[in-house]
Amino acid sequence: MVKKELPLAEFLKNAKGSILIVTHENPDGDALGSGLALYKFLKKKGKDVFIASKDGVPHFLDFLPGADEVLTLPRDEFYDVGIVVDSSGFYRAGAPVKVGKKVRIDHHVGGEFYGRYDLVDPSAPATAALVYELIKSWDRDALDPEIATCLYTGLATDTGFFRYSNTDEKTFELARELVSQGADPYYVYTMFSERESLNKMKLISKVLETLSLHEGGQVAGITVLKRFLDETGASYEDTEGLVNYPRSIEGVKVAYALIEKPEEGVWKVSLRAKGDVNVGRIAERLGGGGHKYASGAKIKASSKEEALNKLLSAVREELKPQKTAV
Ligand SMILES: [Mn+2]
């Protein structure tokens, strides 16, 4: 049986001119992993392709093949085609992007749609899985160890290294395929997870002291004050993943990390679900977005208390129907 080519593959095959791949700000493993895999693939196909993020590449992802080719947004240039990956829209880039035809490759629920070439599937465990589908439908033979490493990193990091609820048989099938194409699970894990700085450890120690429980222990969270970063020498990117500490507490259904961003006048919140609470909807109530199990938003507030109150009332709204469900 001949597999039908994806409309996006056909579109990119025929696309003339320059292509810019864009990730969301503060890119994670799936954003840069899927973006770089697509970048490397399109290069192989002879396309005039570029990749950019507002924040470049964080230390924990600098091992990705092609990481040193990631540009920083904003760019002065205009690009004929813009592909936003792992984001609910170009607005998530965090900087203006000058592109002609817009396309989105993503697994977030909702968001902006740009037309029939979008490749959006909220049931996909990672955007990397969608980029893999695109490559498979176009030229499977172009998969190489570098592309496989990028895709594997996206898949592994978005599933918490195959532990989260988005991990299923298909996730392992894809992982198996990528490993057989040259991705090295031990290399990716150690490069991503085991190159922490002493400053980050000091930050974790401060942050854990802020750990607090709410709603009878169903909600747990930590707070990262700007001064913690100043006092420890840690950077903003070191706050990535801290939300997993409150998440790991027994009985917790919703975990949050509330991060002070005084330069933007907001508190950034990262949310994680354990069990069947939909944290995507909590983030939406706060003007943000994400998936059922991982989401984020920015809360405008003049104090920590105000930010936390806004957050907890959005959380309570979501816990309500669960409490009354028979
Ligand atoms: Mn993702």
Short mmCIF file of C-alpha atoms and ligand atoms in Angstrom, two decimals:
data_model
loop_
_atom_site.label_atom_id
_atom_site.label_comp_id
_atom_site.label_asym_id
_atom_site.label_seq_id
_atom_site.Cartn_x
_atom_site.Cartn_y
_atom_site.Cartn_z
CA MET A 1 0.00 0.00 0.00
CA VAL A 2 1.35 3.40 -0.92
CA LYS A 3 1.01 5.80 1.96
CA LYS A 4 -0.57 9.07 0.95
CA GLU A 5 1.81 11.98 1.20
CA LEU A 6 0.94 14.57 3.83
CA PRO A 7 -0.29 17.90 2.36
CA LEU A 8 2.52 19.63 4.26
CA ALA A 9 5.14 17.41 2.60
CA GLU A 10 3.75 18.31 -0.81
CA PHE A 11 3.64 21.99 0.08
CA LEU A 12 7.23 22.10 1.36
CA LYS A 13 8.47 20.06 -1.59
CA ASN A 14 7.14 22.74 -3.94
CA ALA A 15 7.98 25.71 -1.71
CA LYS A 16 10.31 28.26 -3.30
CA GLY A 17 12.28 30.81 -1.34
CA SER A 18 13.36 30.86 2.27
CA ILE A 19 11.88 28.91 5.16
CA LEU A 20 12.14 29.91 8.82
CA ILE A 21 11.43 27.36 11.56
CA VAL A 22 10.44 29.02 14.83
CA THR A 23 10.09 27.53 18.33
CA HIS A 24 8.29 28.93 21.35
CA GLU A 25 10.27 31.11 23.74
CA ASN A 26 12.30 29.29 26.39
CA PRO A 27 12.44 26.28 24.05
CA ASP A 28 12.30 22.81 25.56
CA GLY A 29 13.56 19.47 24.24
CA ASP A 30 10.58 18.91 21.96
CA ALA A 31 10.60 22.45 20.52
CA LEU A 32 14.28 22.36 19.57
CA GLY A 33 14.40 18.61 18.94
CA SER A 34 11.51 18.67 16.47
CA GLY A 35 12.62 22.02 15.02
CA LEU A 36 16.21 20.90 14.43
CA ALA A 37 15.11 17.55 12.98
CA LEU A 38 12.92 19.41 10.50
CA TYR A 39 15.73 21.90 9.81
CA LYS A 40 18.27 19.16 9.11
CA PHE A 41 15.81 17.26 6.94
CA LEU A 42 14.83 20.30 4.85
CA LYS A 43 18.53 21.15 4.39
CA LYS A 44 19.08 17.67 3.03
CA LYS A 45 16.22 18.32 0.63
CA GLY A 46 18.08 21.38 -0.65
CA LYS A 47 15.82 23.97 0.95
CA ASP A 48 16.94 27.46 1.98
CA VAL A 49 16.01 26.87 5.59
CA PHE A 50 16.75 28.61 8.91
CA ILE A 51 15.77 27.96 12.52
CA ALA A 52 15.37 30.50 15.30
CA SER A 53 14.18 30.92 18.88
CA LYS A 54 13.93 34.05 20.97
CA ASP A 55 16.21 32.55 23.59
CA GLY A 56 18.63 30.63 21.37
CA VAL A 57 19.54 27.21 22.82
CA PRO A 58 19.64 26.51 26.57
CA HIS A 59 22.64 24.69 28.01
CA PHE A 60 20.72 21.42 28.55
CA LEU A 61 19.99 21.22 24.80
CA ASP A 62 23.31 22.44 23.40
CA PHE A 63 24.25 18.83 22.54
CA LEU A 64 21.58 18.62 19.83
CA PRO A 65 22.99 18.26 16.33
CA GLY A 66 22.67 21.67 14.68
CA ALA A 67 22.30 23.55 17.98
CA ASP A 68 25.01 26.02 16.94
CA GLU A 69 23.00 26.95 13.85
CA VAL A 70 19.96 28.16 15.83
CA LEU A 71 19.46 31.90 15.29
CA THR A 72 18.04 34.30 17.83
CA LEU A 73 14.77 36.17 17.31
CA PRO A 74 13.88 38.81 16.28
CA ARG A 75 15.39 38.74 12.76
CA ASP A 76 15.47 41.65 10.34
CA GLU A 77 14.96 39.38 7.32
CA PHE A 78 11.66 38.36 5.76
CA TYR A 79 11.16 34.63 5.10
CA ASP A 80 8.77 33.27 2.47
CA VAL A 81 7.52 30.43 4.69
CA GLY A 82 7.36 30.32 8.49
CA ILE A 83 6.88 27.03 10.33
CA VAL A 84 6.14 27.31 14.03
CA VAL A 85 6.82 24.07 15.92
CA ASP A 86 5.57 22.80 19.29
CA SER A 87 3.58 26.01 19.81
CA SER A 88 -0.07 27.00 19.66
CA GLY A 89 0.86 29.80 17.28
CA PHE A 90 3.47 32.32 16.17
CA TYR A 91 2.52 34.50 19.12
CA ARG A 92 4.33 31.94 21.31
CA ALA A 93 7.64 32.87 19.67
CA GLY A 94 7.84 35.77 22.11
CA ALA A 95 9.21 38.07 19.39
CA PRO A 96 7.91 39.45 16.08
CA VAL A 97 8.50 37.12 13.12
CA LYS A 98 8.37 38.34 9.51
CA VAL A 99 7.15 35.49 7.32
CA GLY A 100 4.84 34.99 4.33
CA LYS A 101 2.90 31.73 4.39
CA LYS A 102 2.48 30.43 7.97
CA VAL A 103 2.35 26.76 8.96
CA ARG A 104 2.07 25.10 12.36
CA ILE A 105 3.36 21.68 13.44
CA ASP A 106 2.19 20.98 16.98
CA HIS A 107 0.46 18.72 19.49
CA HIS A 108 -1.09 21.38 21.74
CA VAL A 109 -4.86 21.60 22.05
CA GLY A 110 -6.50 24.59 20.36
CA GLY A 111 -4.39 27.54 19.33
CA GLU A 112 -4.05 29.29 15.98
CA PHE A 113 -4.60 27.53 12.67
CA TYR A 114 -3.09 28.73 9.42
CA GLY A 115 -4.64 26.38 6.85
CA ARG A 116 -4.61 22.94 5.33
CA TYR A 117 -0.85 22.47 5.57
CA ASP A 118 -0.88 22.63 9.38
CA LEU A 119 0.12 19.38 11.04
CA VAL A 120 -1.64 19.59 14.40
CA ASP A 121 -2.52 16.48 16.39
CA PRO A 122 -3.13 16.80 20.15
CA SER A 123 -3.01 13.01 20.48
CA ALA A 124 0.66 12.95 19.47
CA PRO A 125 3.02 12.46 22.44
CA ALA A 126 5.40 15.10 21.09
CA THR A 127 5.76 17.42 18.12
CA ALA A 128 8.77 15.26 17.24
CA ALA A 129 6.34 12.42 16.43
CA LEU A 130 4.61 14.68 13.87
CA VAL A 131 7.88 15.74 12.29
CA TYR A 132 8.73 12.05 12.04
CA GLU A 133 5.43 11.44 10.21
CA LEU A 134 6.26 14.26 7.82
CA ILE A 135 9.72 12.86 7.09
CA LYS A 136 8.35 9.34 6.72
CA SER A 137 5.73 10.45 4.22
CA TRP A 138 8.28 12.40 2.17
CA ASP A 139 11.59 10.56 2.24
CA ARG A 140 12.14 8.01 4.93
CA ASP A 141 15.67 7.31 3.68
CA ALA A 142 16.70 10.81 4.71
CA LEU A 143 16.48 9.81 8.39
CA ASP A 144 20.01 9.74 9.76
CA PRO A 145 21.58 9.51 13.23
CA GLU A 146 21.52 13.30 13.69
CA ILE A 147 17.87 13.67 12.76
CA ALA A 148 17.02 10.59 14.84
CA THR A 149 18.83 12.10 17.85
CA CYS A 150 16.85 15.35 17.53
CA LEU A 151 13.53 13.50 17.21
CA TYR A 152 14.36 11.10 20.03
CA THR A 153 15.19 14.04 22.31
CA GLY A 154 11.81 15.62 21.58
CA LEU A 155 9.96 12.38 22.20
CA ALA A 156 11.92 11.41 25.33
CA THR A 157 11.79 14.81 27.03
CA ASP A 158 8.08 15.43 26.36
CA THR A 159 7.21 12.05 27.87
CA GLY A 160 9.46 12.56 30.91
CA PHE A 161 11.72 9.86 29.48
CA PHE A 162 8.78 7.54 28.87
CA ARG A 163 7.09 7.92 32.25
CA TYR A 164 4.21 10.35 31.66
CA SER A 165 0.65 9.46 30.69
CA ASN A 166 1.33 10.31 27.03
CA THR A 167 3.62 7.27 26.89
CA ASP A 168 2.03 4.30 25.15
CA GLU A 169 2.86 1.49 22.78
CA LYS A 170 3.20 3.86 19.83
CA THR A 171 5.64 6.03 21.80
CA PHE A 172 7.91 3.03 22.30
CA GLU A 173 7.50 1.97 18.67
CA LEU A 174 8.71 5.37 17.54
CA ALA A 175 11.52 5.36 20.12
CA ARG A 176 12.60 1.93 18.86
CA GLU A 177 12.61 3.20 15.29
CA LEU A 178 14.69 6.26 16.23
CA VAL A 179 17.18 4.20 18.24
CA SER A 180 17.54 1.84 15.31
CA GLN A 181 18.30 4.91 13.17
CA GLY A 182 21.14 5.94 15.48
CA ALA A 183 19.68 7.82 18.47
CA ASP A 184 21.49 6.85 21.70
CA PRO A 185 19.14 6.92 24.75
CA TYR A 186 21.95 6.97 27.31
CA TYR A 187 23.71 9.84 25.54
CA VAL A 188 20.54 11.90 25.27
CA TYR A 189 19.55 11.28 28.88
CA THR A 190 22.93 12.15 30.37
CA MET A 191 23.41 15.20 28.16
CA PHE A 192 19.92 16.49 28.94
CA SER A 193 19.58 15.57 32.62
CA GLU A 194 23.00 15.15 34.15
CA ARG A 195 24.89 18.32 33.36
CA GLU A 196 23.43 20.50 36.09
CA SER A 197 25.41 23.35 37.60
CA LEU A 198 26.18 23.78 41.29
CA ASN A 199 24.24 27.06 41.07
CA LYS A 200 21.15 25.16 40.02
CA MET A 201 21.48 22.80 43.00
CA LYS A 202 21.67 25.85 45.29
CA LEU A 203 18.57 27.25 43.60
CA ILE A 204 16.69 23.97 44.12
CA SER A 205 17.55 24.08 47.81
CA LYS A 206 16.04 27.59 48.15
CA VAL A 207 13.03 26.75 46.04
CA LEU A 208 12.14 23.62 48.01
CA GLU A 209 11.75 25.75 51.11
CA THR A 210 8.82 27.48 49.42
CA LEU A 211 6.99 24.19 48.84
CA SER A 212 3.37 24.49 49.92
CA LEU A 213 0.22 22.38 49.75
CA HIS A 214 -3.31 23.60 49.05
CA GLU A 215 -6.81 22.16 48.64
CA GLY A 216 -6.27 19.41 51.16
CA GLY A 217 -3.05 18.27 49.53
CA GLN A 218 -4.40 17.96 45.98
CA VAL A 219 -2.40 20.98 44.86
CA ALA A 220 1.30 21.57 45.55
CA GLY A 221 3.68 24.16 44.30
CA ILE A 222 6.90 26.04 44.59
CA THR A 223 7.76 29.69 44.12
CA VAL A 224 10.88 31.03 42.45
CA LEU A 225 11.61 34.60 43.45
CA LYS A 226 13.88 36.70 41.26
CA ARG A 227 16.21 37.20 44.22
CA PHE A 228 16.79 33.41 44.41
CA LEU A 229 18.43 33.64 41.00
CA ASP A 230 20.53 36.61 42.09
CA GLU A 231 21.58 34.92 45.33
CA THR A 232 22.58 31.61 43.75
CA GLY A 233 23.89 32.78 40.39
CA ALA A 234 21.39 30.45 38.74
CA SER A 235 19.70 31.55 35.54
CA TYR A 236 16.10 31.62 34.46
CA GLU A 237 16.55 28.46 32.38
CA ASP A 238 17.55 26.63 35.59
CA THR A 239 13.90 26.86 36.67
CA GLU A 240 13.00 24.34 33.95
CA GLY A 241 11.70 21.12 35.48
CA LEU A 242 11.46 22.37 39.08
CA VAL A 243 7.69 21.82 38.92
CA ASN A 244 8.37 18.08 39.07
CA TYR A 245 9.29 18.30 42.77
CA PRO A 246 5.78 19.24 43.98
CA ARG A 247 4.35 16.87 41.36
CA SER A 248 6.16 13.95 42.98
CA ILE A 249 4.32 14.31 46.32
CA GLU A 250 1.79 11.59 47.08
CA GLY A 251 -1.83 12.67 46.60
CA VAL A 252 -0.98 15.72 44.50
CA LYS A 253 -3.15 16.14 41.39
CA VAL A 254 -1.97 19.56 40.26
CA ALA A 255 1.57 20.87 40.64
CA TYR A 256 2.70 24.39 39.90
CA ALA A 257 5.86 26.43 39.75
CA LEU A 258 5.29 30.16 40.15
CA ILE A 259 8.21 32.14 38.79
CA GLU A 260 8.70 35.85 39.31
CA LYS A 261 9.56 37.73 36.12
CA PRO A 262 9.76 41.37 37.23
CA GLU A 263 11.28 42.52 33.91
CA GLU A 264 8.05 41.45 32.18
CA GLY A 265 5.83 42.50 35.10
CA VAL A 266 4.37 38.99 35.31
CA TRP A 267 4.52 35.75 37.23
CA LYS A 268 5.09 32.79 34.97
CA VAL A 269 3.32 29.63 36.01
CA SER A 270 4.12 26.09 34.89
CA LEU A 271 1.47 23.48 35.61
CA ARG A 272 1.67 19.70 35.66
CA ALA A 273 -1.14 17.22 36.20
CA LYS A 274 -0.95 13.88 37.88
CA GLY A 275 -4.04 11.76 37.36
CA ASP A 276 -7.03 13.05 35.48
CA VAL A 277 -7.08 16.81 36.10
CA ASN A 278 -6.77 18.87 32.90
CA VAL A 279 -4.15 21.54 33.55
CA GLY A 280 -4.49 22.79 29.97
CA ARG A 281 -7.90 24.20 30.93
CA ILE A 282 -6.45 25.80 34.08
CA ALA A 283 -3.82 27.55 31.96
CA GLU A 284 -6.49 28.68 29.49
CA ARG A 285 -8.41 30.34 32.34
CA LEU A 286 -5.22 32.26 33.08
CA GLY A 287 -4.76 33.29 29.45
CA GLY A 288 -2.16 30.63 28.67
CA GLY A 289 -2.30 27.20 27.07
CA GLY A 290 -0.83 23.73 26.83
CA HIS A 291 -1.82 20.12 27.09
CA LYS A 292 -3.96 18.18 29.51
CA TYR A 293 -0.89 17.18 31.53
CA ALA A 294 1.49 20.13 31.07
CA SER A 295 0.69 23.77 30.53
CA GLY A 296 1.72 27.30 31.32
CA ALA A 297 0.55 30.88 31.58
CA LYS A 298 1.71 34.33 32.56
CA ILE A 299 -0.16 36.01 35.40
CA LYS A 300 -0.19 39.79 35.74
CA ALA A 301 0.08 40.58 39.45
CA SER A 302 1.87 43.07 41.63
CA SER A 303 2.68 40.62 44.42
CA LYS A 304 3.32 36.93 44.97
CA GLU A 305 0.10 36.69 47.01
CA GLU A 306 -1.98 38.18 44.22
CA ALA A 307 -0.43 35.84 41.63
CA LEU A 308 -0.97 32.81 43.84
CA ASN A 309 -4.59 33.78 44.54
CA LYS A 310 -5.32 34.09 40.82
CA LEU A 311 -3.64 30.77 40.17
CA LEU A 312 -5.42 28.90 42.96
CA SER A 313 -8.85 30.19 42.02
CA ALA A 314 -8.29 28.93 38.45
CA VAL A 315 -7.16 25.59 39.85
CA ARG A 316 -10.23 25.37 42.11
CA GLU A 317 -12.54 25.90 39.14
CA GLU A 318 -11.00 22.89 37.46
CA LEU A 319 -11.07 20.68 40.57
CA LYS A 320 -14.78 21.44 41.14
CA PRO A 321 -16.49 19.04 38.70
CA GLN A 322 -14.07 16.29 39.71
CA LYS A 323 -15.17 16.65 43.33
CA THR A 324 -18.87 16.45 42.51
CA ALA A 325 -18.53 13.70 39.91
CA VAL A 326 -20.32 10.52 40.90
MN MN B 1 5.93 19.33 22.88
#
